[in-house]
PDB file of C-alpha atoms and ligand atoms in Angstrom:
ATOM      1  CA  MET A   1     -13.106   5.706 -27.653  1.00  0.00           C
ATOM      2  CA  LYS A   2     -12.183   3.270 -24.858  1.00  0.00           C
ATOM      3  CA  ARG A   3     -11.693   4.944 -21.501  1.00  0.00           C
ATOM      4  CA  ALA A   4      -8.476   4.292 -19.596  1.00  0.00           C
ATOM      5  CA  VAL A   5      -9.033   2.165 -16.498  1.00  0.00           C
ATOM      6  CA  ARG A   6      -7.564   3.665 -13.367  1.00  0.00           C
ATOM      7  CA  ALA A   7      -7.167   1.322 -10.416  1.00  0.00           C
ATOM      8  CA  VAL A   8      -6.650   2.494  -6.841  1.00  0.00           C
ATOM      9  CA  TYR A   9      -4.343   0.546  -4.534  1.00  0.00           C
ATOM     10  CA  PRO A  10      -5.193   1.791  -1.020  1.00  0.00           C
ATOM     11  CA  GLY A  11      -3.350   1.103   2.225  1.00  0.00           C
ATOM     12  CA  SER A  12      -1.384   2.586   5.079  1.00  0.00           C
ATOM     13  CA  PHE A  13       2.034   2.100   3.452  1.00  0.00           C
ATOM     14  CA  ASP A  14       3.800   2.903   6.730  1.00  0.00           C
ATOM     15  CA  PRO A  15       6.293   2.397   5.167  1.00  0.00           C
ATOM     16  CA  ILE A  16       6.014   0.985   1.643  1.00  0.00           C
ATOM     17  CA  THR A  17       7.693  -2.439   1.421  1.00  0.00           C
ATOM     18  CA  ASN A  18       8.952  -4.622  -1.417  1.00  0.00           C
ATOM     19  CA  GLY A  19       5.704  -6.603  -1.066  1.00  0.00           C
ATOM     20  CA  HIS A  20       3.612  -3.508  -1.833  1.00  0.00           C
ATOM     21  CA  ILE A  21       5.853  -2.682  -4.786  1.00  0.00           C
ATOM     22  CA  TYR A  22       5.367  -6.166  -6.196  1.00  0.00           C
ATOM     23  CA  ILE A  23       1.586  -5.725  -6.114  1.00  0.00           C
ATOM     24  CA  ALA A  24       1.773  -2.228  -7.667  1.00  0.00           C
ATOM     25  CA  GLU A  25       4.008  -3.553 -10.441  1.00  0.00           C
ATOM     26  CA  ARG A  26       1.663  -6.425 -11.290  1.00  0.00           C
ATOM     27  CA  ALA A  27      -1.354  -4.125 -11.214  1.00  0.00           C
ATOM     28  CA  ALA A  28       0.469  -1.666 -13.484  1.00  0.00           C
ATOM     29  CA  ALA A  29       0.955  -4.442 -16.039  1.00  0.00           C
ATOM     30  CA  ILE A  30      -2.818  -4.974 -16.248  1.00  0.00           C
ATOM     31  CA  PHE A  31      -4.473  -1.584 -15.700  1.00  0.00           C
ATOM     32  CA  ASP A  32      -3.864   1.622 -17.661  1.00  0.00           C
ATOM     33  CA  GLU A  33      -3.164   3.634 -14.526  1.00  0.00           C
ATOM     34  CA  VAL A  34      -2.572   2.639 -10.927  1.00  0.00           C
ATOM     35  CA  GLN A  35      -2.928   5.097  -8.090  1.00  0.00           C
ATOM     36  CA  VAL A  36      -1.262   4.073  -4.847  1.00  0.00           C
ATOM     37  CA  SER A  37      -3.406   5.892  -2.289  1.00  0.00           C
ATOM     38  CA  ILE A  38      -2.267   6.345   1.280  1.00  0.00           C
ATOM     39  CA  LEU A  39      -5.068   6.243   3.798  1.00  0.00           C
ATOM     40  CA  VAL A  40      -4.714   9.030   6.342  1.00  0.00           C
ATOM     41  CA  ASN A  41      -5.965   7.773   9.681  1.00  0.00           C
ATOM     42  CA  PRO A  42      -5.402  10.354  12.436  1.00  0.00           C
ATOM     43  CA  GLN A  43      -6.448   7.777  15.075  1.00  0.00           C
ATOM     44  CA  LYS A  44      -3.698   5.348  14.127  1.00  0.00           C
ATOM     45  CA  ARG A  45      -0.169   5.998  15.367  1.00  0.00           C
ATOM     46  CA  SER A  46       2.229   5.796  12.478  1.00  0.00           C
ATOM     47  CA  MET A  47       5.986   5.646  12.134  1.00  0.00           C
ATOM     48  CA  PHE A  48       6.064   8.071   9.212  1.00  0.00           C
ATOM     49  CA  SER A  49       3.950  11.135   8.462  1.00  0.00           C
ATOM     50  CA  VAL A  50       1.686  11.083   5.421  1.00  0.00           C
ATOM     51  CA  ASP A  51       4.102  13.363   3.569  1.00  0.00           C
ATOM     52  CA  GLU A  52       7.023  11.055   4.320  1.00  0.00           C
ATOM     53  CA  ARG A  53       5.047   7.972   3.273  1.00  0.00           C
ATOM     54  CA  HIS A  54       3.979   9.762   0.119  1.00  0.00           C
ATOM     55  CA  MET A  55       7.547  10.774  -0.725  1.00  0.00           C
ATOM     56  CA  MET A  56       8.954   7.278  -0.114  1.00  0.00           C
ATOM     57  CA  ALA A  57       6.242   5.598  -2.180  1.00  0.00           C
ATOM     58  CA  HIS A  58       6.659   8.130  -4.977  1.00  0.00           C
ATOM     59  CA  GLU A  59      10.420   7.585  -5.050  1.00  0.00           C
ATOM     60  CA  ALA A  60      10.177   3.784  -4.945  1.00  0.00           C
ATOM     61  CA  LEU A  61       7.558   3.601  -7.707  1.00  0.00           C
ATOM     62  CA  SER A  62       8.964   6.228 -10.047  1.00  0.00           C
ATOM     63  CA  TYR A  63      10.284   3.486 -12.361  1.00  0.00           C
ATOM     64  CA  LEU A  64       6.672   2.587 -13.224  1.00  0.00           C
ATOM     65  CA  PRO A  65       5.385   5.286 -15.612  1.00  0.00           C
ATOM     66  CA  ASN A  66       1.683   4.536 -15.099  1.00  0.00           C
ATOM     67  CA  VAL A  67       1.787   4.513 -11.290  1.00  0.00           C
ATOM     68  CA  THR A  68       1.054   7.637  -9.241  1.00  0.00           C
ATOM     69  CA  VAL A  69       0.828   8.264  -5.491  1.00  0.00           C
ATOM     70  CA  ASP A  70      -1.920  10.103  -3.648  1.00  0.00           C
ATOM     71  CA  HIS A  71      -3.423  10.205  -0.155  1.00  0.00           C
ATOM     72  CA  PHE A  72      -6.918  10.486   1.223  1.00  0.00           C
ATOM     73  CA  GLU A  73      -8.944  10.656   4.391  1.00  0.00           C
ATOM     74  CA  GLY A  74     -12.353   9.126   5.063  1.00  0.00           C
ATOM     75  CA  LEU A  75     -14.253   6.371   3.338  1.00  0.00           C
ATOM     76  CA  LEU A  76     -12.499   4.558   0.513  1.00  0.00           C
ATOM     77  CA  ILE A  77     -15.624   4.378  -1.634  1.00  0.00           C
ATOM     78  CA  ASP A  78     -16.180   8.145  -1.355  1.00  0.00           C
ATOM     79  CA  TYR A  79     -12.615   8.639  -2.505  1.00  0.00           C
ATOM     80  CA  MET A  80     -13.088   6.129  -5.340  1.00  0.00           C
ATOM     81  CA  ARG A  81     -16.135   8.002  -6.602  1.00  0.00           C
ATOM     82  CA  GLN A  82     -14.386  11.304  -6.333  1.00  0.00           C
ATOM     83  CA  GLN A  83     -11.457   9.914  -8.318  1.00  0.00           C
ATOM     84  CA  ARG A  84     -13.813   8.294 -10.844  1.00  0.00           C
ATOM     85  CA  SER A  85     -12.196   4.916 -10.310  1.00  0.00           C
ATOM     86  CA  ARG A  86     -14.122   1.643 -10.105  1.00  0.00           C
ATOM     87  CA  VAL A  87     -11.276  -0.721  -9.355  1.00  0.00           C
ATOM     88  CA  ILE A  88      -9.755  -1.376  -5.929  1.00  0.00           C
ATOM     89  CA  ILE A  89      -6.517  -3.384  -5.816  1.00  0.00           C
ATOM     90  CA  ARG A  90      -5.596  -5.354  -2.719  1.00  0.00           C
ATOM     91  CA  GLY A  91      -2.735  -7.753  -2.122  1.00  0.00           C
ATOM     92  CA  LEU A  92      -3.126 -11.199  -0.573  1.00  0.00           C
ATOM     93  CA  ARG A  93      -0.349 -12.784   1.431  1.00  0.00           C
ATOM     94  CA  ALA A  94      -1.966 -15.690   3.214  1.00  0.00           C
ATOM     95  CA  MET A  95      -5.269 -17.129   4.276  1.00  0.00           C
ATOM     96  CA  SER A  96      -5.108 -14.862   7.292  1.00  0.00           C
ATOM     97  CA  ASP A  97      -5.420 -11.833   4.974  1.00  0.00           C
ATOM     98  CA  PHE A  98      -8.343 -13.399   3.197  1.00  0.00           C
ATOM     99  CA  GLU A  99     -10.977 -13.147   5.898  1.00  0.00           C
ATOM    100  CA  TYR A 100     -10.390  -9.454   6.532  1.00  0.00           C
ATOM    101  CA  GLU A 101     -10.084  -8.620   2.844  1.00  0.00           C
ATOM    102  CA  PHE A 102     -13.181 -10.641   1.956  1.00  0.00           C
ATOM    103  CA  GLN A 103     -15.232  -8.835   4.584  1.00  0.00           C
ATOM    104  CA  MET A 104     -13.977  -5.441   3.459  1.00  0.00           C
ATOM    105  CA  ALA A 105     -14.633  -6.204  -0.227  1.00  0.00           C
ATOM    106  CA  LEU A 106     -18.207  -7.290   0.568  1.00  0.00           C
ATOM    107  CA  MET A 107     -18.784  -4.225   2.729  1.00  0.00           C
ATOM    108  CA  ASN A 108     -17.492  -1.951  -0.019  1.00  0.00           C
ATOM    109  CA  ARG A 109     -19.708  -3.711  -2.555  1.00  0.00           C
ATOM    110  CA  GLN A 110     -22.689  -3.196  -0.293  1.00  0.00           C
ATOM    111  CA  LEU A 111     -21.895   0.512  -0.083  1.00  0.00           C
ATOM    112  CA  ALA A 112     -20.904   0.934  -3.732  1.00  0.00           C
ATOM    113  CA  PRO A 113     -22.026  -1.911  -6.043  1.00  0.00           C
ATOM    114  CA  GLU A 114     -20.364  -0.324  -9.077  1.00  0.00           C
ATOM    115  CA  ILE A 115     -16.901  -0.677  -7.558  1.00  0.00           C
ATOM    116  CA  GLU A 116     -14.966  -3.947  -7.935  1.00  0.00           C
ATOM    117  CA  THR A 117     -12.162  -5.240  -5.712  1.00  0.00           C
ATOM    118  CA  PHE A 118      -9.347  -7.112  -7.453  1.00  0.00           C
ATOM    119  CA  PHE A 119      -6.948  -9.291  -5.482  1.00  0.00           C
ATOM    120  CA  ILE A 120      -3.391  -9.937  -6.507  1.00  0.00           C
ATOM    121  CA  VAL A 121      -1.553 -12.798  -4.840  1.00  0.00           C
ATOM    122  CA  THR A 122       1.892 -11.976  -3.562  1.00  0.00           C
ATOM    123  CA  ASP A 123       5.141 -13.640  -4.507  1.00  0.00           C
ATOM    124  CA  PRO A 124       5.981 -16.310  -1.904  1.00  0.00           C
ATOM    125  CA  LYS A 125       9.171 -14.437  -1.069  1.00  0.00           C
ATOM    126  CA  TYR A 126       7.079 -11.512   0.213  1.00  0.00           C
ATOM    127  CA  SER A 127       4.389 -13.549   1.922  1.00  0.00           C
ATOM    128  CA  TYR A 128       5.772 -12.861   5.401  1.00  0.00           C
ATOM    129  CA  LEU A 129       6.327  -9.131   4.793  1.00  0.00           C
ATOM    130  CA  SER A 130       4.191  -6.442   6.387  1.00  0.00           C
ATOM    131  CA  SER A 131       4.831  -2.821   7.320  1.00  0.00           C
ATOM    132  CA  SER A 132       4.202  -3.566  10.988  1.00  0.00           C
ATOM    133  CA  ALA A 133       6.723  -6.432  10.964  1.00  0.00           C
ATOM    134  CA  ILE A 134       9.281  -4.134   9.318  1.00  0.00           C
ATOM    135  CA  ARG A 135       8.745  -1.485  11.996  1.00  0.00           C
ATOM    136  CA  ASP A 136       9.035  -4.015  14.833  1.00  0.00           C
ATOM    137  CA  ILE A 137      12.088  -5.795  13.441  1.00  0.00           C
ATOM    138  CA  PHE A 138      13.870  -2.525  12.796  1.00  0.00           C
ATOM    139  CA  GLN A 139      13.106  -1.032  16.193  1.00  0.00           C
ATOM    140  CA  PHE A 140      14.444  -4.129  17.913  1.00  0.00           C
ATOM    141  CA  GLY A 141      17.630  -4.084  15.903  1.00  0.00           C
ATOM    142  CA  GLY A 142      16.907  -6.642  13.134  1.00  0.00           C
ATOM    143  CA  THR A 143      17.864  -6.454   9.481  1.00  0.00           C
ATOM    144  CA  VAL A 144      15.259  -5.047   7.085  1.00  0.00           C
ATOM    145  CA  GLN A 145      17.475  -3.899   4.243  1.00  0.00           C
ATOM    146  CA  ASP A 146      16.273  -6.603   1.833  1.00  0.00           C
ATOM    147  CA  MET A 147      12.604  -5.986   2.595  1.00  0.00           C
ATOM    148  CA  VAL A 148      12.160  -2.306   1.760  1.00  0.00           C
ATOM    149  CA  PRO A 149      13.295  -0.007  -1.061  1.00  0.00           C
ATOM    150  CA  PRO A 150      16.657   1.753  -0.468  1.00  0.00           C
ATOM    151  CA  GLY A 151      15.033   5.169   0.165  1.00  0.00           C
ATOM    152  CA  VAL A 152      12.851   3.710   2.913  1.00  0.00           C
ATOM    153  CA  PHE A 153      15.801   1.991   4.541  1.00  0.00           C
ATOM    154  CA  ARG A 154      17.781   5.231   4.469  1.00  0.00           C
ATOM    155  CA  ARG A 155      14.967   7.165   6.112  1.00  0.00           C
ATOM    156  CA  MET A 156      14.459   4.522   8.763  1.00  0.00           C
ATOM    157  CA  ARG A 157      18.114   4.789   9.700  1.00  0.00           C
ATOM    158  CA  GLU A 158      17.899   8.582   9.789  1.00  0.00           C
ATOM    159  CA  ARG A 159      14.848   8.365  12.003  1.00  0.00           C
ATOM    160  CA  PHE A 160      16.496   6.000  14.481  1.00  0.00           C
ATOM    161  CA  PRO A 161      20.215   6.787  14.210  1.00  0.00           C
ATOM    162  CA  ARG A 162      21.108   4.991  17.428  1.00  0.00           C
ATOM    163  CA  HIS A 163      19.228   1.789  16.828  1.00  0.00           C
ATOM    164  CA  THR A 164      21.293  -1.324  16.295  1.00  0.00           C
ATOM    165  CA  GLY A 165      19.473  -2.794  13.284  1.00  0.00           C
ATOM    166  CA  THR A 166      20.825  -2.787   9.750  1.00  0.00           C
TER     167      THR A 166
HETATM  168  P1  ADP B 201      -3.506  -2.139   5.754  1.00  0.00           P
HETATM  169  O1  ADP B 201      -2.934  -0.944   6.398  1.00  0.00           O
HETATM  170  O2  ADP B 201      -4.814  -1.938   5.055  1.00  0.00           O
HETATM  171  O3  ADP B 201      -3.470  -3.380   6.602  1.00  0.00           O
HETATM  172  P2  ADP B 201      -1.124  -2.130   4.174  1.00  0.00           P
HETATM  173  O4  ADP B 201      -0.980  -0.695   4.060  1.00  0.00           O
HETATM  174  O5  ADP B 201      -0.089  -2.855   4.962  1.00  0.00           O
HETATM  175  O6  ADP B 201      -2.579  -2.552   4.584  1.00  0.00           O
HETATM  176  O7  ADP B 201      -1.176  -2.806   2.762  1.00  0.00           O
HETATM  177  C1  ADP B 201      -2.070  -2.426   1.765  1.00  0.00           C
HETATM  178  C2  ADP B 201      -2.386  -3.631   0.896  1.00  0.00           C
HETATM  179  O8  ADP B 201      -1.190  -4.264   0.503  1.00  0.00           O
HETATM  180  C3  ADP B 201      -3.231  -4.706   1.587  1.00  0.00           C
HETATM  181  O9  ADP B 201      -4.098  -5.259   0.612  1.00  0.00           O
HETATM  182  C4  ADP B 201      -2.225  -5.736   2.002  1.00  0.00           C
HETATM  183  O10 ADP B 201      -2.794  -7.028   2.053  1.00  0.00           O
HETATM  184  C5  ADP B 201      -1.236  -5.629   0.858  1.00  0.00           C
HETATM  185  N1  ADP B 201       0.106  -6.073   1.257  1.00  0.00           N
HETATM  186  C6  ADP B 201       0.828  -5.671   2.316  1.00  0.00           C
HETATM  187  N2  ADP B 201       2.023  -6.323   2.353  1.00  0.00           N
HETATM  188  C7  ADP B 201       2.023  -7.175   1.287  1.00  0.00           C
HETATM  189  C8  ADP B 201       2.946  -8.145   0.795  1.00  0.00           C
HETATM  190  N3  ADP B 201       4.088  -8.419   1.418  1.00  0.00           N
HETATM  191  N4  ADP B 201       2.610  -8.813  -0.332  1.00  0.00           N
HETATM  192  C9  ADP B 201       1.426  -8.566  -0.936  1.00  0.00           C
HETATM  193  N5  ADP B 201       0.505  -7.696  -0.522  1.00  0.00           N
HETATM  194  C10 ADP B 201       0.800  -6.995   0.584  1.00  0.00           C
END
């Protein structure tokens, strides 16, 4: 019997944006299961806690039946092995992503040759979108409503009730 292929889409997802959702959706059309896995990095200051990020991603992706959300700490390849997954999904926005992603994919291959990284190119309309840009724009009062799922937008407004952005 053919084994189902589970792909892991790792990232910070602080918060999940429409660009991330696009990549998850395309991956879900190819692989049997896609696990969106939030990397817990205690050294990195984040806008949302892991639980909040998890909840927002879960809510935004619930329309995709073969996508689940998880989180992990430590080395991605250790997590991959533990999850018995051999496919890493990453999204590419621009050439500027490429160098970093290329280096990381080669490093991961060096550490775990059995694991493959797959890149999915974004839709041009999301090519400028990143979680850090969303956080900055919102905190300085800009409009992010069209860039994130409704649940994320709602939580951002709850978090910063007095900010001027929409
Ligand atoms: P990291 O924290 O590793 O920089 P993120 O959590 O922001 O990454 O994103 C995880 C993955 O999603 C990365 O592969 C990143 O390139 C990709 N990604 C982020 N934003 C977009 C977007 N707008 N379109 C396509 N891919 C994206």
